[in-house]
CSV table of N, CA and C in Angstrom, one decimal:
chain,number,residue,atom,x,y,z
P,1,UNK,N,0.8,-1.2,0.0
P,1,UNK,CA,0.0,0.0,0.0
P,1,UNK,C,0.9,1.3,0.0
P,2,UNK,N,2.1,1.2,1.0
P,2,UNK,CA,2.9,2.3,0.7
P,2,UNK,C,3.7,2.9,-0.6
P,3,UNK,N,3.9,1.4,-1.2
P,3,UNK,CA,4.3,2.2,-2.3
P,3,UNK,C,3.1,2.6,-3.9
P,4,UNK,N,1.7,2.1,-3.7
P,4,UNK,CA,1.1,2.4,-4.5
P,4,UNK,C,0.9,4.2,-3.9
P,5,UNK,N,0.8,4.6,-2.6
P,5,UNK,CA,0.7,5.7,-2.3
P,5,UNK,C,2.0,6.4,-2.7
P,6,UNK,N,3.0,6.2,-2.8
P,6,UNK,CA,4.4,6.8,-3.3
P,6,UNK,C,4.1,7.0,-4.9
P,7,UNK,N,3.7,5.8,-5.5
P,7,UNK,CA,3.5,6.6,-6.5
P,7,UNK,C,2.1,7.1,-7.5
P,8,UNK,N,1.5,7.1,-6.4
P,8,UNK,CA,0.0,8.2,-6.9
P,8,UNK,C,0.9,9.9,-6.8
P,9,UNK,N,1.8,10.2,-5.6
P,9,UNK,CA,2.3,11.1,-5.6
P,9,UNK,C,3.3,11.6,-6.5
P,10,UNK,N,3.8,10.7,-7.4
P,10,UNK,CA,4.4,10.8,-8.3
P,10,UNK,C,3.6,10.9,-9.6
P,11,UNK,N,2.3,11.2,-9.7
P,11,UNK,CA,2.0,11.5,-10.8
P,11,UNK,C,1.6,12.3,-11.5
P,12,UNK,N,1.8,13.0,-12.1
P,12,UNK,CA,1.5,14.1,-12.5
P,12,UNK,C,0.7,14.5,-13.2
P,13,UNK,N,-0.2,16.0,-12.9
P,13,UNK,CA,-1.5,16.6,-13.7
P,13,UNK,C,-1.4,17.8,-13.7
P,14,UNK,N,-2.2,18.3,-14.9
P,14,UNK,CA,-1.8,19.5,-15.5
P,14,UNK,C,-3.2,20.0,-15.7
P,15,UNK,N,-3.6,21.4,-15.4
P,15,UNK,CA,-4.7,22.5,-16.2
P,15,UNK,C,-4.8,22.6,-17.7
P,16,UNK,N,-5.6,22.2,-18.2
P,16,UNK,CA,-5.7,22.5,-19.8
P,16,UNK,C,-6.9,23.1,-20.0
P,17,UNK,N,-7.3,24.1,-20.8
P,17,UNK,CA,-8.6,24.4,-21.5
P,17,UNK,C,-9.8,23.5,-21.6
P,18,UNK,N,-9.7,21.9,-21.3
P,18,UNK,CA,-10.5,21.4,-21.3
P,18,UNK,C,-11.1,20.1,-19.8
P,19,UNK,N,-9.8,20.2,-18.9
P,19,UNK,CA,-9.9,19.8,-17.8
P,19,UNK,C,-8.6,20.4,-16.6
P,20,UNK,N,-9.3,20.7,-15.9
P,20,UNK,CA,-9.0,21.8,-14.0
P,20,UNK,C,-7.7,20.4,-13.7
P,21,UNK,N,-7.8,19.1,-14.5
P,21,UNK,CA,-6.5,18.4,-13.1
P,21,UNK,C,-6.4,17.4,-14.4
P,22,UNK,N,-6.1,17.3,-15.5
P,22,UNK,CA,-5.7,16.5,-16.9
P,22,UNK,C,-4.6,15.6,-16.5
P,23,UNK,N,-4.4,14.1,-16.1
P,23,UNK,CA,-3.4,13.2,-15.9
P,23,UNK,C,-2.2,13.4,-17.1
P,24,UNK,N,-1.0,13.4,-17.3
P,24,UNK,CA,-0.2,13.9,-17.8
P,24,UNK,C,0.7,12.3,-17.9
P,25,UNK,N,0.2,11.5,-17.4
P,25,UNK,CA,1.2,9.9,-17.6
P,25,UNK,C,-0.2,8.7,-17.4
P,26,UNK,N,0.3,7.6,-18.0
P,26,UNK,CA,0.1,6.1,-17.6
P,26,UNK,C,0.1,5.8,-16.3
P,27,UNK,N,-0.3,5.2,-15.4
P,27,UNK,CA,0.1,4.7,-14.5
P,27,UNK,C,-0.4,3.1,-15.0
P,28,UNK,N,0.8,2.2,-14.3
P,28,UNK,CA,0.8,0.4,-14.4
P,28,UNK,C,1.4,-0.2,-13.0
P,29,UNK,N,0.9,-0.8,-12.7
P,29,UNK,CA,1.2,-1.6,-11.2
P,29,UNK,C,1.2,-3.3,-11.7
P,30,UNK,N,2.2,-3.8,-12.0
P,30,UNK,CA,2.3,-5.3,-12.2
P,30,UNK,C,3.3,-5.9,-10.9
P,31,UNK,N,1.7,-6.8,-10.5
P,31,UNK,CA,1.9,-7.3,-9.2
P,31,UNK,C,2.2,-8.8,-10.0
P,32,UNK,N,3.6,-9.0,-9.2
P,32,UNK,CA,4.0,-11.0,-9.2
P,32,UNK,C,3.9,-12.0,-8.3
P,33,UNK,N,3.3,-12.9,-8.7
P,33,UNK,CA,3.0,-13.7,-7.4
P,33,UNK,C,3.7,-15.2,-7.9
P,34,UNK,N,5.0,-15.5,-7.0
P,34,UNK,CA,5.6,-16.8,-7.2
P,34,UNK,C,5.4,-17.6,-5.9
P,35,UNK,N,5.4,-18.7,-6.2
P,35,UNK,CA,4.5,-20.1,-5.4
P,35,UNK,C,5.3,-21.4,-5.3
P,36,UNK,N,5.8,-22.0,-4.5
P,36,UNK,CA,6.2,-23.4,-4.7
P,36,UNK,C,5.6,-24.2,-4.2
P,37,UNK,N,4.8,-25.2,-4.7
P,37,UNK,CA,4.0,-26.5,-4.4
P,37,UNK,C,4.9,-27.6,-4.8
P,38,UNK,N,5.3,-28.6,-3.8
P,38,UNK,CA,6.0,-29.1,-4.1
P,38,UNK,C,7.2,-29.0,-5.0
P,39,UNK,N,7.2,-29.9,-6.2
P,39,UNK,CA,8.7,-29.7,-7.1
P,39,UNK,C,8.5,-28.7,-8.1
P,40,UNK,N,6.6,-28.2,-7.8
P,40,UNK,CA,6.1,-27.3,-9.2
P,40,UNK,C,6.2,-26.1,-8.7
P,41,UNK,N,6.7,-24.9,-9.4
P,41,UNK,CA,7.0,-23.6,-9.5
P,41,UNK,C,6.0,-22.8,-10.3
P,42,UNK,N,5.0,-22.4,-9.4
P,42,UNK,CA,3.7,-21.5,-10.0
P,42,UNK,C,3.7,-19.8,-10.2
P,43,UNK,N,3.8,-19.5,-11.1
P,43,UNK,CA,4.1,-18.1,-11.3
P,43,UNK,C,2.1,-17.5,-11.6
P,44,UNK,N,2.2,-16.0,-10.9
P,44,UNK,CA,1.1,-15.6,-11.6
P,44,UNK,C,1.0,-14.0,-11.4
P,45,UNK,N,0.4,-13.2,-12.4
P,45,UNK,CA,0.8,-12.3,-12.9
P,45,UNK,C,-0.4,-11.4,-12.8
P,46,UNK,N,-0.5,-10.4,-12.3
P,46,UNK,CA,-1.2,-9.1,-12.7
P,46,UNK,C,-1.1,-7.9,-12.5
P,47,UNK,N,-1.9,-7.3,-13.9
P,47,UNK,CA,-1.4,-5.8,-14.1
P,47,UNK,C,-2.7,-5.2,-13.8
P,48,UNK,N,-2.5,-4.1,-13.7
P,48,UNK,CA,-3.4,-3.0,-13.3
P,48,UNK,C,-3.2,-1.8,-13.6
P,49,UNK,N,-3.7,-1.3,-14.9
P,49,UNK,CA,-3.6,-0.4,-15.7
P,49,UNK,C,-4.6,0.9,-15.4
P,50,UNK,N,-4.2,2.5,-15.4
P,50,UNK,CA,-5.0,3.3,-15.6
P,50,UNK,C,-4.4,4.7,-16.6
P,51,UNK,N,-4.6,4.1,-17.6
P,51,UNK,CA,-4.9,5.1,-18.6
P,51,UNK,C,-5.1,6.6,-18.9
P,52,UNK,N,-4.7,7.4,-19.0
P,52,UNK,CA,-4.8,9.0,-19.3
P,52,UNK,C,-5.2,9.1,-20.7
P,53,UNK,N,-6.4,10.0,-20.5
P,53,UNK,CA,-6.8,10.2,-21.4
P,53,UNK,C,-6.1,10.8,-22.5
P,54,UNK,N,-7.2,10.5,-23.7
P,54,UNK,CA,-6.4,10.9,-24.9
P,54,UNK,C,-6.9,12.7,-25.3
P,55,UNK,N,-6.6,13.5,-25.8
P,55,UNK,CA,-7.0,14.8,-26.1
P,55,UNK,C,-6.7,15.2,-27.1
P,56,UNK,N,-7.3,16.5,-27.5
P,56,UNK,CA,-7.7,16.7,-28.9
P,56,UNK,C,-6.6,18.5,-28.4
P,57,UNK,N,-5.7,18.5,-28.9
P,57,UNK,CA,-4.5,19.4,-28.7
P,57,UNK,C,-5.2,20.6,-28.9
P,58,UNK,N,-5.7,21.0,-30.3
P,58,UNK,CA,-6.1,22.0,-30.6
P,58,UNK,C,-7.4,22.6,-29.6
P,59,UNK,N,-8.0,21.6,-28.9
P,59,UNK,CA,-9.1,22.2,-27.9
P,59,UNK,C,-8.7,22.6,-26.3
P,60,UNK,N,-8.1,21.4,-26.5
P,60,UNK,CA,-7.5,21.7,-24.9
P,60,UNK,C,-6.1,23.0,-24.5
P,61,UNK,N,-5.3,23.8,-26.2
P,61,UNK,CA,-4.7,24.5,-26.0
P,61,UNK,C,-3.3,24.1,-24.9
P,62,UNK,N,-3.1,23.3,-25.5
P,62,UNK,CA,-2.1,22.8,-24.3
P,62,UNK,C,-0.4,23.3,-25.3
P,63,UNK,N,0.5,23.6,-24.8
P,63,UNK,CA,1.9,24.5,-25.5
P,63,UNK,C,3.0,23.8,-24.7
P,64,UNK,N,4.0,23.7,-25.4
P,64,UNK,CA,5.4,23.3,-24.8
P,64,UNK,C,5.5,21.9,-24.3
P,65,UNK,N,5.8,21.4,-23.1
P,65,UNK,CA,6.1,20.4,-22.7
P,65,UNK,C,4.8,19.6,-22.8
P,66,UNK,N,3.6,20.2,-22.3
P,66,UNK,CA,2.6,19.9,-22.1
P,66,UNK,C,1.9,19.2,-23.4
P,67,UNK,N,2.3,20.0,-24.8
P,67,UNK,CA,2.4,19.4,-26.0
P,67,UNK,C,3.1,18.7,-26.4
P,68,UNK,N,4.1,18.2,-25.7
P,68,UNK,CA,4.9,16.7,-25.9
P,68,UNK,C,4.2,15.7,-25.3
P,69,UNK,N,4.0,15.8,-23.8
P,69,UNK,CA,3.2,14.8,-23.2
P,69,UNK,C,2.0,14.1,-23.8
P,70,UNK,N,1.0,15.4,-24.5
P,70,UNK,CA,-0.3,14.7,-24.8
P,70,UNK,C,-0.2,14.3,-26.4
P,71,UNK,N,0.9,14.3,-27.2
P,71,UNK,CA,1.5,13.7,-28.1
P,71,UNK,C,1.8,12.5,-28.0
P,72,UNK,N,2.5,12.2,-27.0
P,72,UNK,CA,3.5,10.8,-26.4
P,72,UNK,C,1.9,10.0,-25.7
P,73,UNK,N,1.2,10.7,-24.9
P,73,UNK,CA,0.0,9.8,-24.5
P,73,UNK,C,-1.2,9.0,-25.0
P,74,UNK,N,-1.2,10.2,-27.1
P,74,UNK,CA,-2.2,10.4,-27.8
P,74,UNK,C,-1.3,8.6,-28.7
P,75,UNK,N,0.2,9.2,-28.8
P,75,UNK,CA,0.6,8.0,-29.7
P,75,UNK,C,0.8,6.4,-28.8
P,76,UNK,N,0.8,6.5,-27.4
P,76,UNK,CA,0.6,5.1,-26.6
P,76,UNK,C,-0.9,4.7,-26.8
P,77,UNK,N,-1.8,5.4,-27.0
P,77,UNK,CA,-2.9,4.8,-27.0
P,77,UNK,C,-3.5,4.5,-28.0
P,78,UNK,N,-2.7,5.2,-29.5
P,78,UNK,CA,-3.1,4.6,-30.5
P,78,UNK,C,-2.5,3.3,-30.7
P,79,UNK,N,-1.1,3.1,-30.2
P,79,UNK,CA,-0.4,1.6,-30.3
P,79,UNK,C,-1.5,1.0,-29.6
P,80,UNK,N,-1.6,1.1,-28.8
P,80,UNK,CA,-2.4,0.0,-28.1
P,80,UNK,C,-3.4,-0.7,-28.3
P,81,UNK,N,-4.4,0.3,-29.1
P,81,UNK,CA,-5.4,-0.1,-29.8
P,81,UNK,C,-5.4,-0.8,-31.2
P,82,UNK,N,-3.8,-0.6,-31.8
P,82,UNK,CA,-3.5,-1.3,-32.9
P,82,UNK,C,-3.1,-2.5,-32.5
P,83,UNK,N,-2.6,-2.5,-31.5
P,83,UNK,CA,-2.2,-3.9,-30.9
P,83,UNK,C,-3.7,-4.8,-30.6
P,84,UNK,N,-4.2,-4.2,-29.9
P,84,UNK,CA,-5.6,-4.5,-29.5
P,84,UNK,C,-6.7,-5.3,-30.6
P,85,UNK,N,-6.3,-4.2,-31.9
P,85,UNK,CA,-7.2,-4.7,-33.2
P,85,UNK,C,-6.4,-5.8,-33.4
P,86,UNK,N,-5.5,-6.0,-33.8
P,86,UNK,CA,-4.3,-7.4,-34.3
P,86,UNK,C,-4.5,-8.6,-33.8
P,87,UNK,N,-4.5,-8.4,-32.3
P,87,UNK,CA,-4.8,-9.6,-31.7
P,87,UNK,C,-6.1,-10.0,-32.2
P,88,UNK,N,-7.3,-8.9,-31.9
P,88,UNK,CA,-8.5,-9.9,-32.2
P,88,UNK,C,-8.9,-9.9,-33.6
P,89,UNK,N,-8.1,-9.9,-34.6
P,89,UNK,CA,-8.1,-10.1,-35.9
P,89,UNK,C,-7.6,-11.4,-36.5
P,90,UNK,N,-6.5,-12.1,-35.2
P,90,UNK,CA,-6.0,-13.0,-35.3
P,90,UNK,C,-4.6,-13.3,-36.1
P,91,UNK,N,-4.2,-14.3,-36.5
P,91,UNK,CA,-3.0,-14.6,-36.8
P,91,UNK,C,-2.5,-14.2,-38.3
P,92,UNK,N,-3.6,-13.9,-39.6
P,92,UNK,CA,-3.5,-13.0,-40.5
P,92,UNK,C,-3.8,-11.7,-40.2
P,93,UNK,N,-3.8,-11.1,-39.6
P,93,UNK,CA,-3.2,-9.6,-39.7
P,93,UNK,C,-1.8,-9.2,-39.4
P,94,UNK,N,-1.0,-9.8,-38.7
P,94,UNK,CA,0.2,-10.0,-38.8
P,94,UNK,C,0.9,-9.7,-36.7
P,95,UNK,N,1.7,-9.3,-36.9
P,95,UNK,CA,2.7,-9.5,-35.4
P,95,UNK,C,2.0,-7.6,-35.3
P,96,UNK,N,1.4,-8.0,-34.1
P,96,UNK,CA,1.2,-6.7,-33.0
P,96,UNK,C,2.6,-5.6,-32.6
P,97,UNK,N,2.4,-4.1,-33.0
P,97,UNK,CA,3.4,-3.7,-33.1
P,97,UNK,C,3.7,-3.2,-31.3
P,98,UNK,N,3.9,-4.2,-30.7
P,98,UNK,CA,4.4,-4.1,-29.1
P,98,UNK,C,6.0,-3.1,-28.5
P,99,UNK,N,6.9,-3.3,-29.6
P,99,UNK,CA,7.9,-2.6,-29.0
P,99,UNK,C,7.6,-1.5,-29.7
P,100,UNK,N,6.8,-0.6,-30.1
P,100,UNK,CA,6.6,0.9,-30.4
P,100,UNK,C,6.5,2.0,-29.4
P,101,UNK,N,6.0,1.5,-28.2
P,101,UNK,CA,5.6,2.7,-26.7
P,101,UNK,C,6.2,1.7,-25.7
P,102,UNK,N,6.6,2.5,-25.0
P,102,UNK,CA,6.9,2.2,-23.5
P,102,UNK,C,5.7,0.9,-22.9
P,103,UNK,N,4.6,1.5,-23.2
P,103,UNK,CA,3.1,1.2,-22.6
P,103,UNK,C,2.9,-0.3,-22.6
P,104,UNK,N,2.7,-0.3,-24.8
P,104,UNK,CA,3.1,-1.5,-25.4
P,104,UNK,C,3.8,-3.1,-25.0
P,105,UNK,N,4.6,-2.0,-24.7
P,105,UNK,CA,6.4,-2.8,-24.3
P,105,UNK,C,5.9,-3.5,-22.7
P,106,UNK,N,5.2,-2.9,-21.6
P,106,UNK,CA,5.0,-3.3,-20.2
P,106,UNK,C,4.0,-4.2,-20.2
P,107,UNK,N,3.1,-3.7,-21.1
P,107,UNK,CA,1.3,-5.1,-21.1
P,107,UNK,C,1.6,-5.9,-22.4
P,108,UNK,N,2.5,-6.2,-22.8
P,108,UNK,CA,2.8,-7.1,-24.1
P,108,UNK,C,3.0,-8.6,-23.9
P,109,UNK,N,3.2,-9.0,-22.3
P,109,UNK,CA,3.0,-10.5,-21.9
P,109,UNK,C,1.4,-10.2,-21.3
P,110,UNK,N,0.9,-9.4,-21.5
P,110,UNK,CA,-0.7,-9.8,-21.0
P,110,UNK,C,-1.6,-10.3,-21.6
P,111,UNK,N,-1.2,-10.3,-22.9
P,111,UNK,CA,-2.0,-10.0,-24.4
P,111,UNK,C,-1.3,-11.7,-25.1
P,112,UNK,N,-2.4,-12.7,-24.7
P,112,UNK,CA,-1.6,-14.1,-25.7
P,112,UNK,C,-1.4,-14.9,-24.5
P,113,UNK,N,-1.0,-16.0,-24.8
P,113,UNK,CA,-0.6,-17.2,-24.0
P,113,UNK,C,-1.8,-17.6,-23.3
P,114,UNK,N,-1.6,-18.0,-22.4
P,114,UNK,CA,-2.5,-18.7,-21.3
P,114,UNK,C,-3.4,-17.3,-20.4
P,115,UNK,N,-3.1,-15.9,-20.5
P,115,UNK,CA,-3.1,-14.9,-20.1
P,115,UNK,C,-5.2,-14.3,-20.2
P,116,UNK,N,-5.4,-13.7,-19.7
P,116,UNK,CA,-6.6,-13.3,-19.8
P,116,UNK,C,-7.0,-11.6,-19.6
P,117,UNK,N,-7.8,-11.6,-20.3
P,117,UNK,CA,-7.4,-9.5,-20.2
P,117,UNK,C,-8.9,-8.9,-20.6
């Protein structure tokens, strides 16, 4: 619990023309959980994702850094949703473009295998 509160404090929000407190990052919490039963070695995995919204630059008037951020936020969430389409398109649409965002890159073992999401 301490360190989910360490890093709520670390995250950052910004005033824009269109919202008083605009999330300015991703936040991802991937909790691991390893287990030995007997000679068997049980691994299990979860993420917990909360998303910042995506914005429309020209409305929200956002300038400078602030226009990098919602650039970099606008382009993780379009990967994702390309990733997103790929998967459930199946195995002819081709390989999910995962190492493109940071974001990508962190939930890319959540997406396939034995995994559920």
């Amino acid at each position: 619990l301490t360190l989910i509160s360490a890093a709520g404090a670390n995250r950052v929000t910004a005033a824009t023309s269109m919202n008083d407190a605009s999330s300015r990052s991703h936040s991802v919490l991937i909790l691991e959980v390893h287990r030995r039963v007997g000679t068997r070695r049980l691994c299990g995995k979860l993420s917990l994702v909360d998303l910042a919204g995506s914005e429309r630059v020209k409305k929200s008037e956002v300038s400078g850094i602030a226009f990098d951020e919602a650039c970099s936020i606008n382009n993780s969430l379009t990967c994702l949703g390309r990733c997103v389409q790929m998967l459930a398109a199946g195995p002819k649409a081709g390989r999910p473009p995962f190492r493109e965002t940071k974001l990508t890159r962190l939930l890319s073992n959540t997406f396939g295998g034995k995994s559920r999401t």
